[in-house]
CSV table of C-alpha atoms in Angstrom, one decimal:
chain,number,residue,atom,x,y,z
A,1469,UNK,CA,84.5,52.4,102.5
A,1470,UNK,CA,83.8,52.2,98.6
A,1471,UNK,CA,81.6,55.5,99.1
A,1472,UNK,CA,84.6,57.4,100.7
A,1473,UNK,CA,86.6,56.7,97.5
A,1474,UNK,CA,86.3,57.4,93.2
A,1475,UNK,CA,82.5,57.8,92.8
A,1476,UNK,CA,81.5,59.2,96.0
A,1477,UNK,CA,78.1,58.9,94.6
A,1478,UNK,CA,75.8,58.5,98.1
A,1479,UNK,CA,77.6,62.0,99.4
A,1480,UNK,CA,75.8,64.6,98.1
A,1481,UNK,CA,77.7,67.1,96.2
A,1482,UNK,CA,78.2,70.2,97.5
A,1483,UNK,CA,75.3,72.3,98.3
A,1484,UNK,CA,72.8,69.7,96.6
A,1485,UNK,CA,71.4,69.4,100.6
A,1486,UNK,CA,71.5,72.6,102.2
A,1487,UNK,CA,69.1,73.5,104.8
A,1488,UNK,CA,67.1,75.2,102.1
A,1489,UNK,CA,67.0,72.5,99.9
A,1490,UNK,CA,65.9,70.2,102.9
A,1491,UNK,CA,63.5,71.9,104.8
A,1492,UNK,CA,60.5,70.8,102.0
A,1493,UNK,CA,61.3,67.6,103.0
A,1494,UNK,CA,59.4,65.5,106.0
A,1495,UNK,CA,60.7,62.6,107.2
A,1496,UNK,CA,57.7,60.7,109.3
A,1497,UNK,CA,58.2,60.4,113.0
A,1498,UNK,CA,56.8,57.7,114.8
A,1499,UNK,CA,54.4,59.1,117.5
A,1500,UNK,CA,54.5,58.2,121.0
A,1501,UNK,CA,51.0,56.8,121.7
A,1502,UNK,CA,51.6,54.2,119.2
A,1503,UNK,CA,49.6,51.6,121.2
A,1504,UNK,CA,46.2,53.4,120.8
A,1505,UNK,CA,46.2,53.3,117.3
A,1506,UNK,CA,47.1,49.5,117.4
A,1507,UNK,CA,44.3,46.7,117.1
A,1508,UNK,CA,44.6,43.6,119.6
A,1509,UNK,CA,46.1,41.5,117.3
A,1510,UNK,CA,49.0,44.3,117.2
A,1511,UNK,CA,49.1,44.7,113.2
A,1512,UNK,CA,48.2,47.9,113.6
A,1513,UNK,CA,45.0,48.5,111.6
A,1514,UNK,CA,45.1,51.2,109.1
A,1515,UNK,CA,48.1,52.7,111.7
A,1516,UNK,CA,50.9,54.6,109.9
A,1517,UNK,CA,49.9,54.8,106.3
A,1518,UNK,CA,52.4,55.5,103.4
A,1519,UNK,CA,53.5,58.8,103.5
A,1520,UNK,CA,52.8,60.7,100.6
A,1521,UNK,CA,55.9,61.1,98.2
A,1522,UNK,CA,56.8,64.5,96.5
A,1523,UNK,CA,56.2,64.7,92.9
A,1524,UNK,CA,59.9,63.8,91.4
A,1525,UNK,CA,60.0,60.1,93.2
A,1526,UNK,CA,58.4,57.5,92.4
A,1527,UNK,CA,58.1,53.9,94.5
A,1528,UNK,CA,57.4,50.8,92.9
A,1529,UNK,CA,57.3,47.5,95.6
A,1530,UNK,CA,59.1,44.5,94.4
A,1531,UNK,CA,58.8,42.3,97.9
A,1532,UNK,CA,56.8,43.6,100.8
A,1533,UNK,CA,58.5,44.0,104.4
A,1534,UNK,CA,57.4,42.7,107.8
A,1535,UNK,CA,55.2,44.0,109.8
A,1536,UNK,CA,53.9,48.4,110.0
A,1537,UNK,CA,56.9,49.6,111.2
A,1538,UNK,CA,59.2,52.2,109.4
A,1539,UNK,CA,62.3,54.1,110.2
A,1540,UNK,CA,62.1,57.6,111.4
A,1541,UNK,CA,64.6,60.6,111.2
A,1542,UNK,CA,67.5,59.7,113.4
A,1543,UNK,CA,67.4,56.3,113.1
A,1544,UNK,CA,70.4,54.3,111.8
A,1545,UNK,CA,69.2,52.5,108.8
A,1546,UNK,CA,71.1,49.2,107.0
A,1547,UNK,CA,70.3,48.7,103.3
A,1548,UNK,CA,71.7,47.3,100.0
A,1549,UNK,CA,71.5,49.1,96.8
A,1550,UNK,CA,72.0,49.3,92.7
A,1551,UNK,CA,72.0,52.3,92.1
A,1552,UNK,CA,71.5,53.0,87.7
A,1553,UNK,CA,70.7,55.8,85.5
A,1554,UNK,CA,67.1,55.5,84.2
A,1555,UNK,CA,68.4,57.6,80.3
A,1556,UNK,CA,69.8,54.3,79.8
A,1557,UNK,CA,69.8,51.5,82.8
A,1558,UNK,CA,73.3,51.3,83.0
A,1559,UNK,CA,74.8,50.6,86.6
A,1560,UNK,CA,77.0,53.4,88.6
A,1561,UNK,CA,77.5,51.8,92.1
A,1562,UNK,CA,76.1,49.0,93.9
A,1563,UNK,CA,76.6,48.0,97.7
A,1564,UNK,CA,75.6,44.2,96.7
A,1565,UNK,CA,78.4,43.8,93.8
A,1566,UNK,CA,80.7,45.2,97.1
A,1567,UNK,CA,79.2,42.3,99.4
A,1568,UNK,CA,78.6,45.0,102.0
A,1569,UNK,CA,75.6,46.5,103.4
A,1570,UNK,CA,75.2,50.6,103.8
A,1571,UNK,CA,74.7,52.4,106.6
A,1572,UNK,CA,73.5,55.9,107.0
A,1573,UNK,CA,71.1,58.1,109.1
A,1574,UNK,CA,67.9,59.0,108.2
A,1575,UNK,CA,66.7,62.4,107.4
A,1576,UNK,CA,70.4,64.0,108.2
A,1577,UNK,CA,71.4,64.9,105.0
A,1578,UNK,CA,74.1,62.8,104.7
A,1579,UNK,CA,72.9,60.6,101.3
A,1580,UNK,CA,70.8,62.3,98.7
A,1581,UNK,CA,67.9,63.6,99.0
A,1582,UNK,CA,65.8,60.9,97.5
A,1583,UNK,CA,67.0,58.3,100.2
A,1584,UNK,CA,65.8,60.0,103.1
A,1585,UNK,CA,62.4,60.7,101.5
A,1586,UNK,CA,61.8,57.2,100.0
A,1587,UNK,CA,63.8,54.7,102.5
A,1588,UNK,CA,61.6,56.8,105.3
A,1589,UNK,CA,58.1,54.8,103.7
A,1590,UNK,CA,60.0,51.6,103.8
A,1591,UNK,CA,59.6,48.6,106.6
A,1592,UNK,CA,62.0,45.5,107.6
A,1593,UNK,CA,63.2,43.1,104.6
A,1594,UNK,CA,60.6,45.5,101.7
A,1595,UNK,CA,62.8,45.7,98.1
A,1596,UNK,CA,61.8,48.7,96.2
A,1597,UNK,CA,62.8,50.6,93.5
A,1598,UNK,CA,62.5,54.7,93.1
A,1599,UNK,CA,62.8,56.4,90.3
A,1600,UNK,CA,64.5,60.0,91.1
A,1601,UNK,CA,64.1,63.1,89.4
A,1602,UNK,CA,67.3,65.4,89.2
A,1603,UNK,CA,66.4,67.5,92.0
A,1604,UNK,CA,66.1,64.4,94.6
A,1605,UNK,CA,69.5,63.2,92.9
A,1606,UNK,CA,72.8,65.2,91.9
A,1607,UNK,CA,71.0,67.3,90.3
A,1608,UNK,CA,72.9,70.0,87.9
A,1609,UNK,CA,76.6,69.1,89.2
A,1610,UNK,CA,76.1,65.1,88.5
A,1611,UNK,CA,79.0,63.1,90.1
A,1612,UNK,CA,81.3,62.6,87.3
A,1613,UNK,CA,82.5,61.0,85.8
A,1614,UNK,CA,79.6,58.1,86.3
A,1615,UNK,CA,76.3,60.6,87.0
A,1616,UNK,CA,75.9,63.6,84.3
A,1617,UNK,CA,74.4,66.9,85.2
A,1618,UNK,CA,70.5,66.3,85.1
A,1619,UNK,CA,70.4,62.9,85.6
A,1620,UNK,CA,66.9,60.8,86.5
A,1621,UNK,CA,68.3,57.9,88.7
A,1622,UNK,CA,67.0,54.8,89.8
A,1623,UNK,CA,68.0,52.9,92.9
A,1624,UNK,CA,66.9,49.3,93.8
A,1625,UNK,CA,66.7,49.7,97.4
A,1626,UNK,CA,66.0,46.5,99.9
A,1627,UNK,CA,65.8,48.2,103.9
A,1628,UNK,CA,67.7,45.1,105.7
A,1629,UNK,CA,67.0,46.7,109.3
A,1630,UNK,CA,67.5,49.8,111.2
A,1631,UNK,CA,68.6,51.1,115.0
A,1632,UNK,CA,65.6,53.3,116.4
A,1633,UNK,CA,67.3,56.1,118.1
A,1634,UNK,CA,65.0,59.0,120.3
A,1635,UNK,CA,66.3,61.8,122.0
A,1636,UNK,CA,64.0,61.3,125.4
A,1637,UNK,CA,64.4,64.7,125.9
A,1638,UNK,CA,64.7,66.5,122.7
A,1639,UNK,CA,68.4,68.6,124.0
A,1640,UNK,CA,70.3,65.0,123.6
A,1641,UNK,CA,71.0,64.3,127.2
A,1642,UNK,CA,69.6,60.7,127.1
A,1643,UNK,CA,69.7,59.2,123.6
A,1644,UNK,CA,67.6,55.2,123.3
A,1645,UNK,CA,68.2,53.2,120.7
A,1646,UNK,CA,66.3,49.8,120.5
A,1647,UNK,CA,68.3,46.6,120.3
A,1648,UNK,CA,65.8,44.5,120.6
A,1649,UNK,CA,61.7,44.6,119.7
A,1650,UNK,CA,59.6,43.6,122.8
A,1651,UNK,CA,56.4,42.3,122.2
A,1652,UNK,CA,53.1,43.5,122.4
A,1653,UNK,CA,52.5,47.5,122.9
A,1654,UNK,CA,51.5,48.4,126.5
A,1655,UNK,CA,54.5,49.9,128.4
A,1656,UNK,CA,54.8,50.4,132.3
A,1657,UNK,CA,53.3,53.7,133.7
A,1658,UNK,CA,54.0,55.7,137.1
A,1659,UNK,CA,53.2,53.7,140.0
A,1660,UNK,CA,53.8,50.7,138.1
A,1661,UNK,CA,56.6,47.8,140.0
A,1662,UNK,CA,59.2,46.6,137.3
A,1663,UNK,CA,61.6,44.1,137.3
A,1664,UNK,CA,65.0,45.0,135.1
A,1665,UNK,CA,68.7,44.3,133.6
A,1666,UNK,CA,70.6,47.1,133.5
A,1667,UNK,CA,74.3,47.4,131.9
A,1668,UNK,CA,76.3,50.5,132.3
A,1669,UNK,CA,79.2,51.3,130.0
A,1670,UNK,CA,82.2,53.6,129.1
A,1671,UNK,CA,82.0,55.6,125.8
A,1672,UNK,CA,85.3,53.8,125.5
A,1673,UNK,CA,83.3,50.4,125.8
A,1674,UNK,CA,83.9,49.1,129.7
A,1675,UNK,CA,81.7,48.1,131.9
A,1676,UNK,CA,81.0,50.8,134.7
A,1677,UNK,CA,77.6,48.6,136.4
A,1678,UNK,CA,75.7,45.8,135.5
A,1679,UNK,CA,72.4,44.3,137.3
A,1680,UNK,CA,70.1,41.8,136.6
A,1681,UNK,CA,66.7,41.2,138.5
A,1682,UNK,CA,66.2,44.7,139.7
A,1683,UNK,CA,62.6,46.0,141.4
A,1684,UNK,CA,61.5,49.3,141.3
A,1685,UNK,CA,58.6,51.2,141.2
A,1686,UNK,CA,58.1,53.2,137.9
A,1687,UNK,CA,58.2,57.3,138.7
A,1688,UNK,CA,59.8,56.8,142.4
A,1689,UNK,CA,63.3,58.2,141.4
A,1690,UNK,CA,65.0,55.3,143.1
């Protein structure tokens, strides 16, 4: 990938993203009771406002997503980029003059810090641009040769979609990511009868198991 290559400018150089440096930042998680927060027409109400952004970014909305929802720490996030330098507009990199989307994970450290804090306040299909201070950025290193030492940035950033991943049981034993939005917001409960598909794979990709059409009773352990 372009990012692997010359600029390198979405890996952060070293030491910009330490533990140090991260642990003022909070990514938003997306609580668990979600459903009794929701109105019943399923918008959501006045659910999951927009986090508050440090001082340092700034957001301004050029299109406004879908729907309430918004990536959360983990999750693997899709988006196109410009990225430019706000001294004097001119662009350093760009994932739509490549014709391919980015990819990353959210709140991991693995792009700059400004990305996990502002693409975290971002739902489906939004465009936004954020305005970086040096300390969200590259800060004193830069990337040359394209991003000097104290450099502002600004990134137009459109969030194309994103794979919600939880770890069910917080020591990563059994990892879910959603391929697919259900609808509506009540889920089964214990003593509830469900009817399922279930595919079981290889890490290497084969098929192990699959079912289709399968009862059981929810909290049974059969």
């Amino acid at each position: 990938p372009f990012w692997l290559k010359l600029p390198n400018l979405l890996r952060p150089p070293s030491g910009l993203l330490s533990p140090a440096i991260m642990s003022d930042v909070n990514v938003p998680e997306m609580p668990d009771d979600m459903g009794d927060e929701m109105s019943d027409d399923g918008m959501g109400g006045d659910y999951n406002p927009p986090p508050e952004l440090p001082e340092g970014v700034t957001k301004e909305i050029t299109k406004v997503g879908e729907g309430w929802k918004k990536p959360k720490a983990g999750d693997e996030v899709t988006v196109h980029y410009v990225g430019t330098l706000a001294a004097d507009g001119s662009e350093f990199d760009s994932s739509r003059g490549r014709g391919e989307p980015f990819v990353f994970t959210l709140g991991q450290g693995s792009v700059i810090k400004g990305w996990d804090v502002g693409v975290a306040t971002m739902k489906k299909g939004e465009l936004a641009k954020f305005t970086l201070a040096p300390e969200f950025a590259y800060g004193e290193s830069g990337s040359p040769p394209k991003i000097p030492a104290n450099a502002s940035l600004v990134f137009e950033i459109e969030l194309l979609s994103w794979l919600s991943k939880d770890d069910l049981f917080q020591d990563g034993g059994a990892i879910k990511t959603l391929l697919k939005e259900g609808t509506g917001w009540t889920k089964p409960i214990d003593g509830d009868e469900v009817r399922i598909s279930v595919k079981c794979t290889a890490k290497d990709g084969s098929v192990v198991d699959e079912r289709s059409g399968l009862d059981y009773t929810i909290g049974s352990g059969a």
